[in-house]
Coordinates of C-alpha atoms in Angstrom, one line a residue:
Chain A
X1 CA -8.6 -86.1 -79.7
X2 CA -12.3 -86.6 -79.2
X3 CA -14.6 -84.1 -79.3
X4 CA -15.8 -82.1 -75.7
X5 CA -19.2 -81.2 -75.2
X6 CA -18.8 -78.0 -73.3
X7 CA -22.0 -76.3 -71.3
X8 CA -22.0 -72.5 -70.5
X9 CA -24.5 -71.7 -68.5
X10 CA -24.6 -67.7 -68.9
X11 CA -23.8 -65.8 -72.1
X12 CA -22.9 -62.4 -71.1
X13 CA -19.9 -60.7 -71.8
X14 CA -18.0 -63.4 -69.4
X15 CA -20.0 -66.5 -70.8
X16 CA -19.8 -65.3 -74.6
X17 CA -16.2 -64.4 -74.4
X18 CA -15.4 -67.2 -72.8
X19 CA -16.9 -69.3 -75.7
X20 CA -15.2 -67.5 -78.6
X21 CA -12.0 -67.8 -76.8
X22 CA -13.1 -71.6 -76.5
X23 CA -13.7 -72.2 -80.1
X24 CA -10.6 -70.0 -81.2
X25 CA -8.4 -72.4 -79.2
X26 CA -10.1 -75.7 -77.8
X27 CA -11.0 -76.9 -81.6
X28 CA -12.5 -79.9 -80.0
X29 CA -14.9 -78.2 -78.0
X30 CA -18.7 -77.6 -79.0
X31 CA -20.2 -74.9 -77.1
X32 CA -24.0 -75.1 -75.8
X33 CA -24.7 -71.7 -74.5
X34 CA -27.8 -71.1 -72.4
X35 CA -29.3 -67.8 -71.7
X36 CA -32.4 -66.2 -70.0
X37 CA -34.3 -64.5 -73.0
X38 CA -35.6 -65.0 -76.1
X39 CA -33.5 -61.5 -76.9
X40 CA -30.3 -62.7 -75.5
X41 CA -30.7 -65.8 -77.7
X42 CA -30.9 -63.8 -80.7
X43 CA -28.2 -61.6 -80.1
X44 CA -25.9 -64.7 -79.1
X45 CA -27.0 -66.9 -82.4
X46 CA -26.2 -63.5 -84.6
X47 CA -22.7 -63.2 -83.2
X48 CA -22.2 -66.9 -83.5
X49 CA -21.5 -67.1 -80.0
X50 CA -22.0 -70.8 -79.8
X51 CA -23.1 -74.0 -81.6
X52 CA -26.2 -74.1 -80.2
X53 CA -28.4 -71.9 -77.7
X54 CA -30.4 -73.0 -75.3
X55 CA -33.3 -71.0 -72.6
X56 CA -32.3 -71.3 -69.1
X57 CA -36.0 -72.2 -68.5
X58 CA -35.1 -76.0 -69.7
X59 CA -32.4 -76.2 -67.1
X60 CA -33.5 -78.5 -63.9
X61 CA -32.9 -81.7 -62.0
X62 CA -34.2 -83.6 -65.1
X63 CA -31.5 -81.8 -67.6
X64 CA -29.3 -84.4 -69.3
X65 CA -25.9 -82.4 -67.0
X66 CA -24.3 -85.6 -67.3
X67 CA -24.1 -85.7 -71.1
X68 CA -21.7 -82.8 -71.0
X69 CA -17.8 -83.5 -70.4
X70 CA -17.4 -79.8 -69.2
X71 CA -20.2 -77.6 -67.4
X72 CA -19.4 -73.9 -66.9
X73 CA -21.2 -71.8 -64.8
X74 CA -21.5 -67.9 -66.1
X75 CA -24.0 -66.4 -64.0
X76 CA -24.4 -64.4 -60.7
X77 CA -23.2 -66.4 -57.3
X78 CA -26.8 -66.6 -56.5
X79 CA -28.0 -68.1 -59.7
X80 CA -24.9 -70.6 -59.3
X81 CA -25.9 -72.0 -55.9
X82 CA -29.3 -72.8 -57.4
X83 CA -27.9 -74.7 -60.1
X84 CA -25.4 -76.8 -57.6
X85 CA -28.3 -79.1 -56.1
X86 CA -29.8 -80.3 -59.2
X87 CA -25.5 -81.3 -61.0
X88 CA -25.4 -85.4 -61.0
X89 CA -23.5 -86.5 -57.9
X90 CA -21.0 -88.6 -60.0
X91 CA -20.0 -89.1 -63.8
X92 CA -17.7 -87.8 -66.2
X93 CA -18.3 -83.8 -66.1
X94 CA -15.9 -81.6 -64.9
X95 CA -17.6 -78.6 -63.6
X96 CA -16.6 -74.9 -62.6
X97 CA -18.2 -71.6 -62.6
X98 CA -17.1 -68.1 -62.6
X99 CA -18.2 -66.8 -59.5
X100 CA -17.0 -63.4 -58.0
X101 CA -17.3 -64.9 -54.5
X102 CA -16.4 -68.2 -53.2
X103 CA -17.8 -68.8 -49.4
X104 CA -21.2 -69.6 -50.6
X105 CA -20.5 -71.5 -53.8
X106 CA -17.8 -73.9 -51.7
X107 CA -20.2 -74.3 -49.2
X108 CA -22.7 -75.2 -51.5
X109 CA -20.4 -77.7 -53.3
X110 CA -19.7 -79.5 -49.9
X111 CA -23.2 -79.8 -49.0
X112 CA -24.2 -81.3 -52.5
X113 CA -21.3 -83.5 -53.3
X114 CA -20.0 -86.8 -51.8
X115 CA -16.1 -87.4 -51.8
X116 CA -14.0 -87.3 -54.9
X117 CA -16.4 -84.7 -57.2
X118 CA -15.3 -83.1 -60.5
X119 CA -16.3 -79.5 -59.2
X120 CA -13.1 -77.1 -58.9
X121 CA -14.4 -73.1 -58.3
X122 CA -12.8 -70.8 -60.3
X123 CA -12.6 -67.0 -60.6
X124 CA -11.0 -65.5 -64.3
X125 CA -10.5 -61.4 -63.2
X126 CA -11.4 -59.8 -66.6
X127 CA -14.9 -58.1 -65.9
X128 CA -14.9 -54.8 -67.3
X129 CA -17.6 -51.7 -67.1
X130 CA -19.6 -53.5 -70.0
X131 CA -21.9 -56.0 -69.9
X132 CA -24.4 -58.5 -72.2
X133 CA -23.6 -60.7 -74.7
X134 CA -23.1 -57.5 -77.3
X135 CA -19.8 -56.9 -75.2
X136 CA -18.6 -60.3 -75.6
X137 CA -14.6 -60.3 -77.5
X138 CA -12.5 -63.3 -78.0
X139 CA -9.4 -62.0 -75.8
X140 CA -10.6 -61.0 -72.6
X141 CA -9.2 -63.5 -71.0
X142 CA -5.5 -63.2 -72.7
X143 CA -2.9 -62.7 -69.8
X144 CA -5.8 -62.6 -67.2
X145 CA -5.1 -63.8 -63.5
X146 CA -7.9 -67.0 -63.0
X147 CA -8.1 -67.8 -59.0
X148 CA -9.0 -71.4 -57.9
X149 CA -10.9 -72.5 -55.2
X150 CA -11.1 -76.2 -54.5
X151 CA -13.8 -77.6 -52.3
X152 CA -13.8 -80.0 -49.5
X153 CA -13.5 -83.2 -52.0
X154 CA -12.1 -81.6 -55.4
X155 CA -10.6 -84.3 -57.7
X156 CA -7.3 -84.3 -58.7
X157 CA -8.1 -84.9 -62.0
X158 CA -10.4 -82.1 -62.0
X159 CA -8.5 -79.6 -60.4
X160 CA -5.4 -81.1 -63.4
X161 CA -8.4 -80.5 -66.2
X162 CA -9.7 -77.0 -65.1
X163 CA -6.3 -75.7 -64.5
X164 CA -5.3 -76.9 -67.6
X165 CA -8.5 -75.4 -69.5
X166 CA -7.7 -72.0 -68.1
X167 CA -3.9 -72.1 -69.3
X168 CA -5.3 -73.4 -72.7
X169 CA -7.4 -70.1 -72.9
X170 CA -4.6 -67.5 -71.9
X171 CA -4.9 -67.2 -68.3
X172 CA -2.6 -67.8 -65.4
X173 CA -3.7 -69.8 -62.4
X174 CA -3.3 -69.3 -59.1
X175 CA -4.8 -71.1 -55.8
X176 CA -6.7 -69.3 -53.4
X177 CA -9.4 -71.0 -50.4
X178 CA -12.5 -69.1 -49.9
X179 CA -11.8 -67.1 -47.3
X180 CA -8.5 -65.7 -48.7
X181 CA -10.4 -65.1 -52.1
X182 CA -13.6 -63.2 -50.5
X183 CA -11.2 -61.4 -48.4
X184 CA -8.5 -60.3 -51.0
X185 CA -11.3 -59.5 -53.3
X186 CA -13.0 -56.8 -50.9
X187 CA -10.3 -54.8 -51.2
X188 CA -9.2 -55.3 -54.8
X189 CA -12.0 -55.1 -56.4
X190 CA -15.5 -54.4 -54.1
X191 CA -14.1 -51.7 -52.2
X192 CA -12.7 -49.9 -55.2
X193 CA -16.0 -50.3 -57.1
X194 CA -17.6 -48.8 -54.3
X195 CA -15.0 -45.9 -54.0
X196 CA -15.3 -45.1 -57.5
X197 CA -19.5 -45.1 -57.3
X198 CA -19.0 -42.7 -54.3
X199 CA -16.5 -40.4 -56.2
X200 CA -18.7 -39.5 -59.1
X201 CA -21.7 -39.3 -56.5
X202 CA -20.0 -37.0 -54.6
X203 CA -18.4 -35.0 -57.7
X204 CA -22.0 -34.6 -59.5
X205 CA -23.8 -33.3 -56.3
X206 CA -21.3 -30.5 -56.3
X207 CA -23.0 -27.4 -57.3
X208 CA -20.3 -25.2 -58.7
X209 CA -19.2 -29.0 -60.8
X210 CA -23.0 -29.0 -62.2
X211 CA -22.6 -25.2 -63.8
X212 CA -19.3 -26.0 -65.1
X213 CA -20.5 -29.2 -67.0
X214 CA -23.3 -28.0 -68.1
X215 CA -21.2 -24.9 -69.6
X216 CA -19.6 -27.1 -71.9
X217 CA -20.4 -29.9 -74.2
X218 CA -16.9 -31.2 -73.9
X219 CA -15.5 -33.6 -71.1
X220 CA -13.6 -31.1 -68.2
X221 CA -11.8 -33.9 -66.6
X222 CA -7.9 -35.2 -67.1
X223 CA -7.0 -38.9 -67.1
X224 CA -7.1 -38.8 -63.0
X225 CA -11.4 -38.5 -62.7
X226 CA -11.6 -40.6 -66.1
X227 CA -9.5 -43.9 -64.8
X228 CA -11.1 -43.3 -61.4
X229 CA -14.6 -43.0 -62.2
X230 CA -14.4 -46.0 -65.3
X231 CA -16.1 -48.7 -62.8
X232 CA -18.6 -46.1 -61.4
X233 CA -22.1 -47.3 -61.7
X234 CA -21.4 -50.4 -63.7
X235 CA -23.7 -53.7 -63.5
X236 CA -25.4 -52.9 -60.5
X237 CA -27.3 -56.7 -60.5
X238 CA -24.1 -58.4 -60.7
X239 CA -22.5 -55.9 -57.8
X240 CA -25.6 -56.2 -55.6
X241 CA -25.2 -59.9 -55.9
X242 CA -21.2 -59.7 -55.2
X243 CA -22.1 -57.2 -51.8
X244 CA -24.9 -59.5 -50.5
X245 CA -22.4 -62.8 -50.5
X246 CA -19.1 -61.0 -49.6
X247 CA -21.2 -58.5 -47.2
X248 CA -18.6 -58.9 -44.0
X249 CA -15.3 -58.6 -45.6
X250 CA -16.7 -55.6 -48.0
X251 CA -17.9 -53.8 -44.6
X252 CA -14.6 -54.7 -43.0
X253 CA -12.8 -53.3 -46.4
X254 CA -15.1 -50.0 -45.8
X255 CA -14.6 -49.5 -42.5
X256 CA -10.6 -49.7 -42.7
X257 CA -11.1 -47.6 -45.7
X258 CA -13.2 -44.9 -43.6
X259 CA -10.2 -45.4 -40.9
X260 CA -8.0 -43.9 -44.1
X261 CA -10.1 -41.0 -44.8
X262 CA -10.9 -39.9 -41.1
X263 CA -7.3 -39.8 -40.4
X264 CA -6.6 -37.7 -43.8
X265 CA -9.5 -35.3 -42.9
X266 CA -7.9 -34.7 -39.5
X267 CA -4.7 -33.2 -41.5
X268 CA -6.7 -31.3 -43.8
X269 CA -9.4 -29.8 -41.1
X270 CA -9.3 -25.9 -41.5
X271 CA -7.2 -23.6 -39.5
X272 CA -4.4 -26.2 -39.4
X273 CA -1.3 -26.3 -41.8
X274 CA -1.0 -29.4 -43.3
X275 CA 1.7 -31.8 -42.2
X276 CA 3.9 -32.6 -44.6
X277 CA 5.7 -36.1 -43.3
X278 CA 2.4 -38.0 -42.4
X279 CA 0.9 -37.2 -45.9
X280 CA 4.3 -38.1 -47.6
X281 CA 4.1 -41.2 -45.2
X282 CA 0.7 -42.1 -46.9
X283 CA 1.9 -41.2 -50.2
X284 CA 5.0 -43.9 -49.7
X285 CA 2.8 -46.3 -48.5
X286 CA 0.7 -46.1 -51.8
X287 CA 3.6 -45.9 -54.0
X288 CA 5.5 -49.0 -52.8
X289 CA 2.2 -50.6 -52.3
X290 CA 1.3 -50.5 -55.5
X291 CA 4.3 -51.8 -57.1
X292 CA 3.8 -54.5 -54.7
X293 CA 0.4 -55.6 -55.7
X294 CA 1.1 -54.7 -59.4
X295 CA 4.2 -56.1 -59.3
X296 CA 5.3 -53.5 -61.5
X297 CA 8.6 -51.9 -61.5
X298 CA 7.4 -48.3 -63.0
X299 CA 9.0 -45.0 -62.6
X300 CA 7.2 -42.7 -60.5
Chain B
X1 CA 6.5 -14.3 -89.7
X2 CA 8.8 -12.6 -86.8
X3 CA 10.6 -15.3 -84.3
X4 CA 9.2 -15.6 -81.2
X5 CA 11.3 -16.0 -78.2
X6 CA 9.9 -18.0 -75.8
X7 CA 10.6 -19.0 -71.9
X8 CA 9.6 -21.7 -70.4
X9 CA 10.2 -21.7 -66.3
X10 CA 10.2 -25.7 -65.5
X11 CA 11.0 -28.5 -67.7
X12 CA 9.4 -31.6 -65.8
X13 CA 6.9 -33.2 -67.9
X14 CA 4.5 -30.4 -68.3
X15 CA 7.0 -28.1 -69.6
X16 CA 9.4 -30.6 -71.4
X17 CA 6.3 -32.0 -73.4
X18 CA 4.9 -28.4 -73.9
X19 CA 8.6 -27.3 -75.4
X20 CA 8.2 -30.5 -77.8
X21 CA 4.8 -29.5 -78.7
X22 CA 5.8 -26.0 -79.5
X23 CA 8.8 -27.6 -81.5
X24 CA 6.3 -29.3 -83.7
X25 CA 3.4 -26.8 -83.8
X26 CA 4.7 -23.5 -83.8
X27 CA 7.8 -23.4 -86.1
X28 CA 9.1 -19.6 -85.5
X29 CA 8.8 -20.1 -81.8
X30 CA 12.3 -20.4 -80.3
X31 CA 12.6 -22.3 -76.7
X32 CA 14.4 -21.4 -73.6
X33 CA 14.3 -24.1 -71.0
X34 CA 15.1 -23.3 -67.5
X35 CA 15.6 -26.2 -64.8
X36 CA 16.3 -26.6 -60.7
X37 CA 19.8 -28.9 -61.4
X38 CA 22.8 -29.5 -63.4
X39 CA 21.5 -33.0 -63.5
X40 CA 18.2 -31.9 -65.4
X41 CA 20.2 -29.4 -67.5
X42 CA 21.7 -33.0 -68.8
X43 CA 18.5 -34.6 -69.3
X44 CA 16.8 -31.8 -71.1
X45 CA 19.9 -31.1 -73.4
X46 CA 20.3 -34.8 -74.3
X47 CA 16.7 -34.8 -74.8
X48 CA 17.0 -31.7 -76.8
X49 CA 14.1 -30.6 -75.2
X50 CA 14.6 -26.6 -76.0
X51 CA 17.1 -24.5 -77.9
X52 CA 18.9 -23.6 -74.7
X53 CA 18.7 -24.6 -71.2
X54 CA 19.1 -22.2 -68.4
X55 CA 19.5 -22.7 -64.8
X56 CA 16.6 -21.5 -62.4
X57 CA 19.7 -19.8 -60.2
X58 CA 19.9 -17.4 -63.0
X59 CA 16.4 -15.7 -62.3
X60 CA 15.8 -12.9 -60.3
X61 CA 14.5 -9.1 -60.4
X62 CA 17.2 -8.2 -62.9
X63 CA 17.1 -11.0 -65.3
X64 CA 15.7 -9.9 -68.8
X65 CA 12.1 -10.7 -68.9
X66 CA 11.1 -8.4 -71.1
X67 CA 13.5 -9.9 -73.7
X68 CA 11.1 -12.8 -74.2
X69 CA 7.8 -12.4 -76.2
X70 CA 6.0 -15.2 -74.2
X71 CA 6.9 -16.6 -70.7
X72 CA 5.0 -20.0 -69.4
X73 CA 5.9 -21.1 -66.0
X74 CA 5.4 -24.9 -65.8
X75 CA 6.3 -25.0 -61.7
X76 CA 4.6 -25.8 -58.5
X77 CA 2.1 -23.1 -57.6
X78 CA 4.2 -21.7 -54.5
X79 CA 7.2 -21.2 -57.0
X80 CA 5.0 -19.0 -59.3
X81 CA 4.0 -17.2 -56.8
X82 CA 7.5 -16.4 -55.9
X83 CA 8.6 -15.5 -59.7
X84 CA 5.2 -12.9 -60.2
X85 CA 6.8 -10.2 -58.1
X86 CA 9.8 -10.2 -60.6
X87 CA 8.1 -9.6 -63.4
X88 CA 8.2 -6.2 -65.4
X89 CA 5.0 -4.8 -65.0
X90 CA 4.9 -3.8 -68.5
X91 CA 6.1 -4.6 -72.1
X92 CA 5.4 -6.8 -74.9
X93 CA 5.7 -10.1 -73.2
X94 CA 2.7 -12.2 -72.8
X95 CA 2.9 -14.4 -69.6
X96 CA 0.7 -17.6 -68.5
X97 CA 1.4 -20.6 -66.4
X98 CA 0.2 -23.9 -65.7
X99 CA -0.7 -23.9 -62.4
X100 CA -2.9 -26.4 -60.9
X101 CA -4.7 -24.2 -58.6
X102 CA -5.5 -20.6 -59.2
X103 CA -6.7 -18.1 -56.5
X104 CA -3.2 -17.6 -54.8
X105 CA -1.8 -17.3 -58.2
X106 CA -4.7 -14.7 -59.4
X107 CA -4.7 -12.8 -56.0
X108 CA -0.7 -12.3 -56.5
X109 CA -1.5 -11.1 -60.2
X110 CA -3.8 -8.8 -59.1
X111 CA -1.4 -7.3 -56.3
X112 CA 1.9 -7.2 -59.0
X113 CA 0.0 -5.6 -62.0
X114 CA -1.5 -1.9 -62.9
X115 CA -4.2 -2.2 -65.4
X116 CA -4.3 -3.8 -68.6
X117 CA -1.3 -6.1 -68.5
X118 CA -0.6 -9.4 -70.3
X119 CA -0.8 -12.4 -67.9
X120 CA -3.7 -14.8 -68.7
X121 CA -3.5 -18.0 -66.1
X122 CA -4.1 -21.8 -67.6
X123 CA -4.4 -25.1 -66.3
X124 CA -3.8 -27.4 -69.1
X125 CA -5.3 -30.8 -67.4
X126 CA -2.8 -33.3 -69.3
X127 CA -0.7 -34.5 -65.9
X128 CA -0.1 -38.0 -65.5
X129 CA 1.1 -40.5 -62.8
X130 CA 5.0 -40.1 -64.7
X131 CA 7.0 -36.5 -63.7
X132 CA 10.4 -35.4 -64.8
X133 CA 12.0 -34.2 -68.1
X134 CA 12.3 -37.9 -69.0
X135 CA 9.1 -38.5 -68.8
X136 CA 8.3 -35.8 -71.9
X137 CA 6.2 -36.8 -74.6
X138 CA 5.1 -34.4 -77.7
X139 CA 1.7 -35.5 -77.7
X140 CA 0.7 -34.9 -74.1
X141 CA -1.4 -31.6 -74.8
X142 CA -3.2 -33.4 -77.9
X143 CA -6.8 -32.7 -77.3
X144 CA -6.8 -32.2 -73.9
X145 CA -8.8 -29.4 -72.2
X146 CA -7.1 -25.8 -71.0
X147 CA -8.8 -23.9 -68.5
X148 CA -8.1 -20.2 -68.7
X149 CA -8.4 -18.0 -65.9
X150 CA -8.3 -14.0 -66.4
X151 CA -7.3 -12.0 -63.3
X152 CA -8.7 -8.6 -62.8
X153 CA -6.7 -6.7 -65.9
X154 CA -5.7 -9.2 -67.9
X155 CA -5.7 -7.5 -71.7
X156 CA -7.8 -8.8 -74.5
X157 CA -4.7 -9.5 -76.7
X158 CA -3.3 -11.5 -73.7
X159 CA -6.7 -13.6 -73.7
X160 CA -6.2 -14.0 -77.4
X161 CA -2.9 -14.6 -78.2
X162 CA -2.8 -17.0 -75.2
X163 CA -6.1 -19.2 -76.2
X164 CA -4.7 -19.1 -79.9
X165 CA -1.6 -20.5 -78.4
X166 CA -3.1 -23.1 -76.3
X167 CA -5.5 -23.8 -79.3
X168 CA -2.2 -23.9 -81.9
X169 CA -0.8 -26.8 -79.5
X170 CA -3.9 -29.2 -79.7
X171 CA -6.1 -28.1 -76.8
X172 CA -9.6 -26.8 -76.4
X173 CA -10.1 -24.4 -73.9
X174 CA -12.8 -23.1 -71.3
X175 CA -13.1 -20.3 -69.1
X176 CA -13.3 -20.5 -65.3
X177 CA -12.8 -17.8 -62.6
X178 CA -10.6 -18.8 -59.8
X179 CA -13.2 -20.2 -57.3
X180 CA -14.8 -22.3 -60.1
X181 CA -11.7 -23.3 -60.9
X182 CA -10.5 -24.7 -57.6
X183 CA -13.7 -25.9 -56.7
X184 CA -14.3 -27.7 -59.7
X185 CA -10.6 -29.2 -59.3
X186 CA -11.1 -30.3 -55.6
X187 CA -13.7 -32.9 -56.9
X188 CA -12.6 -33.9 -60.2
X189 CA -9.0 -33.8 -59.7
X190 CA -7.4 -33.3 -56.3
X191 CA -9.9 -35.7 -54.5
X192 CA -9.4 -38.7 -57.1
X193 CA -5.8 -38.5 -56.2
X194 CA -6.4 -38.9 -52.5
X195 CA -9.0 -41.9 -52.6
X196 CA -6.8 -43.4 -54.9
X197 CA -3.9 -43.5 -52.4
X198 CA -5.9 -44.4 -49.4
X199 CA -7.4 -47.1 -51.6
X200 CA -4.0 -48.6 -52.1
X201 CA -3.0 -47.8 -48.4
X202 CA -6.2 -49.6 -47.2
X203 CA -5.4 -52.5 -49.4
X204 CA -2.0 -53.2 -48.6
X205 CA -2.3 -53.1 -45.0
X206 CA -4.6 -55.7 -44.6
X207 CA -2.7 -59.1 -43.6
X208 CA -4.5 -62.0 -46.2
X209 CA -3.6 -59.4 -49.2
X210 CA -0.3 -59.0 -48.3
X211 CA 0.1 -63.0 -47.5
X212 CA -1.5 -63.4 -51.0
X213 CA 0.8 -61.0 -52.9
X214 CA 3.8 -62.5 -51.5
X215 CA 2.5 -65.6 -52.9
X216 CA 3.0 -65.1 -56.1
X217 CA 5.3 -62.8 -59.0
X218 CA 2.3 -61.8 -61.3
X219 CA -0.4 -59.2 -60.6
X220 CA -3.7 -60.6 -58.8
X221 CA -5.7 -57.6 -59.7
X222 CA -8.1 -57.2 -62.5
X223 CA -8.5 -53.7 -64.7
X224 CA -10.7 -51.9 -61.6
X225 CA -7.8 -52.1 -59.3
X226 CA -5.5 -50.9 -61.5
X227 CA -7.3 -48.1 -62.8
X228 CA -8.4 -47.3 -59.2
X229 CA -4.5 -47.2 -58.1
X230 CA -2.8 -45.4 -61.2
X231 CA -2.5 -42.1 -59.5
X232 CA -2.1 -43.3 -56.0
X233 CA 1.0 -42.2 -54.6
X234 CA 2.1 -40.2 -57.7
X235 CA 4.5 -36.9 -57.4
X236 CA 4.5 -36.4 -54.1
X237 CA 6.1 -32.4 -53.8
X238 CA 3.5 -31.4 -56.5
X239 CA 0.2 -32.8 -55.0
X240 CA 1.3 -31.2 -51.4
X241 CA 2.0 -27.8 -53.2
X242 CA -1.7 -28.3 -54.7
X243 CA -2.9 -29.5 -51.2
X244 CA -2.1 -26.4 -49.8
X245 CA -3.1 -24.1 -52.0
X246 CA -6.2 -25.4 -52.3
X247 CA -7.3 -26.8 -48.9
X248 CA -10.2 -25.4 -48.1
X249 CA -11.7 -26.9 -51.1
X250 CA -10.0 -30.1 -50.5
X251 CA -11.4 -30.8 -47.3
X252 CA -15.0 -29.6 -48.2
X253 CA -14.8 -32.2 -50.9
X254 CA -13.2 -34.9 -48.2
X255 CA -16.0 -33.9 -45.8
X256 CA -18.9 -34.7 -48.7
X257 CA -17.3 -37.8 -49.7
X258 CA -17.0 -39.2 -46.1
X259 CA -21.1 -38.3 -46.0
X260 CA -21.2 -40.8 -48.7
X261 CA -18.9 -43.4 -47.4
X262 CA -21.0 -43.2 -44.1
X263 CA -23.9 -43.5 -45.5
X264 CA -23.4 -46.6 -47.6
X265 CA -21.3 -48.1 -44.4
X266 CA -24.6 -47.8 -42.6
X267 CA -26.1 -50.1 -45.5
X268 CA -23.4 -52.5 -44.9
X269 CA -23.3 -52.6 -41.1
X270 CA -23.5 -56.3 -40.1
X271 CA -27.0 -58.1 -39.4
X272 CA -28.9 -55.6 -41.8
X273 CA -29.4 -57.2 -45.3
X274 CA -28.3 -54.9 -48.0
X275 CA -31.2 -52.6 -49.3
X276 CA -31.4 -52.8 -52.9
X277 CA -33.4 -49.5 -53.8
X278 CA -31.0 -47.2 -51.9
X279 CA -27.9 -48.7 -53.7
X280 CA -29.4 -48.8 -56.6
X281 CA -29.9 -45.0 -56.5
X282 CA -26.2 -44.6 -55.6
X283 CA -25.3 -47.1 -58.9
X284 CA -27.8 -44.7 -61.0
X285 CA -26.6 -41.5 -59.8
X286 CA -23.1 -42.6 -60.8
X287 CA -24.0 -44.1 -64.1
X288 CA -25.9 -40.9 -65.1
X289 CA -23.4 -38.5 -63.6
X290 CA -20.4 -40.2 -65.2
X291 CA -21.8 -39.4 -68.7
X292 CA -22.5 -36.1 -67.4
X293 CA -18.7 -35.6 -66.5
X294 CA -17.2 -37.2 -69.4
X295 CA -19.9 -36.0 -72.1
X296 CA -20.1 -39.7 -73.1
X297 CA -22.7 -41.8 -75.0
X298 CA -21.1 -45.2 -73.7
X299 CA -23.0 -48.7 -73.5
X300 CA -23.3 -49.9 -69.8

């Protein structure tokens, strides 16, 4: 096997962990990591996240992109979109990104490249409430879903190479077009992050809750609240970017969610006794729906 | 140490696990468990959940309640309230329950007992999405919060005995009055269960989500959705009882939550660009609030 030169732009949790996974599983890859600040450069170097670390100020149209065999953008979507017009339109380089939304990235690829290019967009679903290079860990991608989204003229060899790469890293892959991706992710990822954040905001503004939590130095929550608040308020910069890119579908999912909430509020409104049948059907739908979505066969 | 006779009414997840913990940590306790059905009796016996298993049909005013040193009700709140009028008003027996709401239980205790009785209400916060005796496990109570709620005339010796019991089982304890308990739990437990259920209901009704999950036999969610849906649709009978007992505070928490949702919907409404400042403040409030509630010092 000949050596492969890999460029990872962005060495946060996702890029840093990917580099660690590459070093473990793809022995013939040599990784160059790109970071934004001298500070991140120091962290990445001290953690040996890559074979070489560059600052992103060196990236431009004249950067030798074509010298790399494989380029992976691990930055927010708006930044991926700024890099795409700098890329060579032909050559040996396979290109992907880890973008959390797809429509604007696929539009940018379709605008920039001609026929038969080597860019396939990816979305490995393994973010967490942690961020930054210091949070990087070698097994972040183990057994995770990686969604693959083709542009109009993604070549078959690019699809095969990048799909094979993710499988080597430990992911399983699934094809979605940009609309399917963005709409599905609105419901299964973006909406949950908003819901979690608003839950904590609602709880912390209640005077009795405030009084009780001030009265003790230990957590007063059970596992339910802990899980429901894990992703609350995390990584604002990333989420603002995602919400901006996917505003339409997130808005739609919020509207649908409010319909559900309005309907249950009606059930709870004072004076009326709670109706078992309707609540039971909401509970059953969730119990079955959860199994379908998670493909689980758990007990109650 | 003389032997202590303990009666646990209800041998589901909570009662069954408590019995296992007692057998491990309180060697001089002999446990009699009470179940509803022959089926549960068989399960409880085959798992050796207690030294003796009775059917709840034997419980009545003439049941020898006073022969026990310690009675623990581990049944839904509405059932605890039906048992309280059957209890002896004096004698050696310490009594508690594991009820998820407190106002109606405390009212029933105050109505039934005279001055200086031995009933202290408890709420160990260690439920899970699982239920039934088969889910019982010995360490369910380890390092969990147990909230203690006094009635008007709970004796000091009852308070000391029952608090000491929970500490021996591995819990840490916190006193709350009934109002503080029910209002706080509405925000930190009951509201989260509704929110989680409605999230799954919203997601599973979307046509694109349905199409995508039908296209694969693997889960297409990341850790965020998995955590946010863990408690969705769980244990309906228990939750209906909790919602009925605590309808007023749950309704209030739902209203406050909808205020938050309406406000963020305004931000997302089509045509307007997302305003960074306001979203950032919601995110910051959640990030800080989460730390305060969970007493955590985690990184981002």
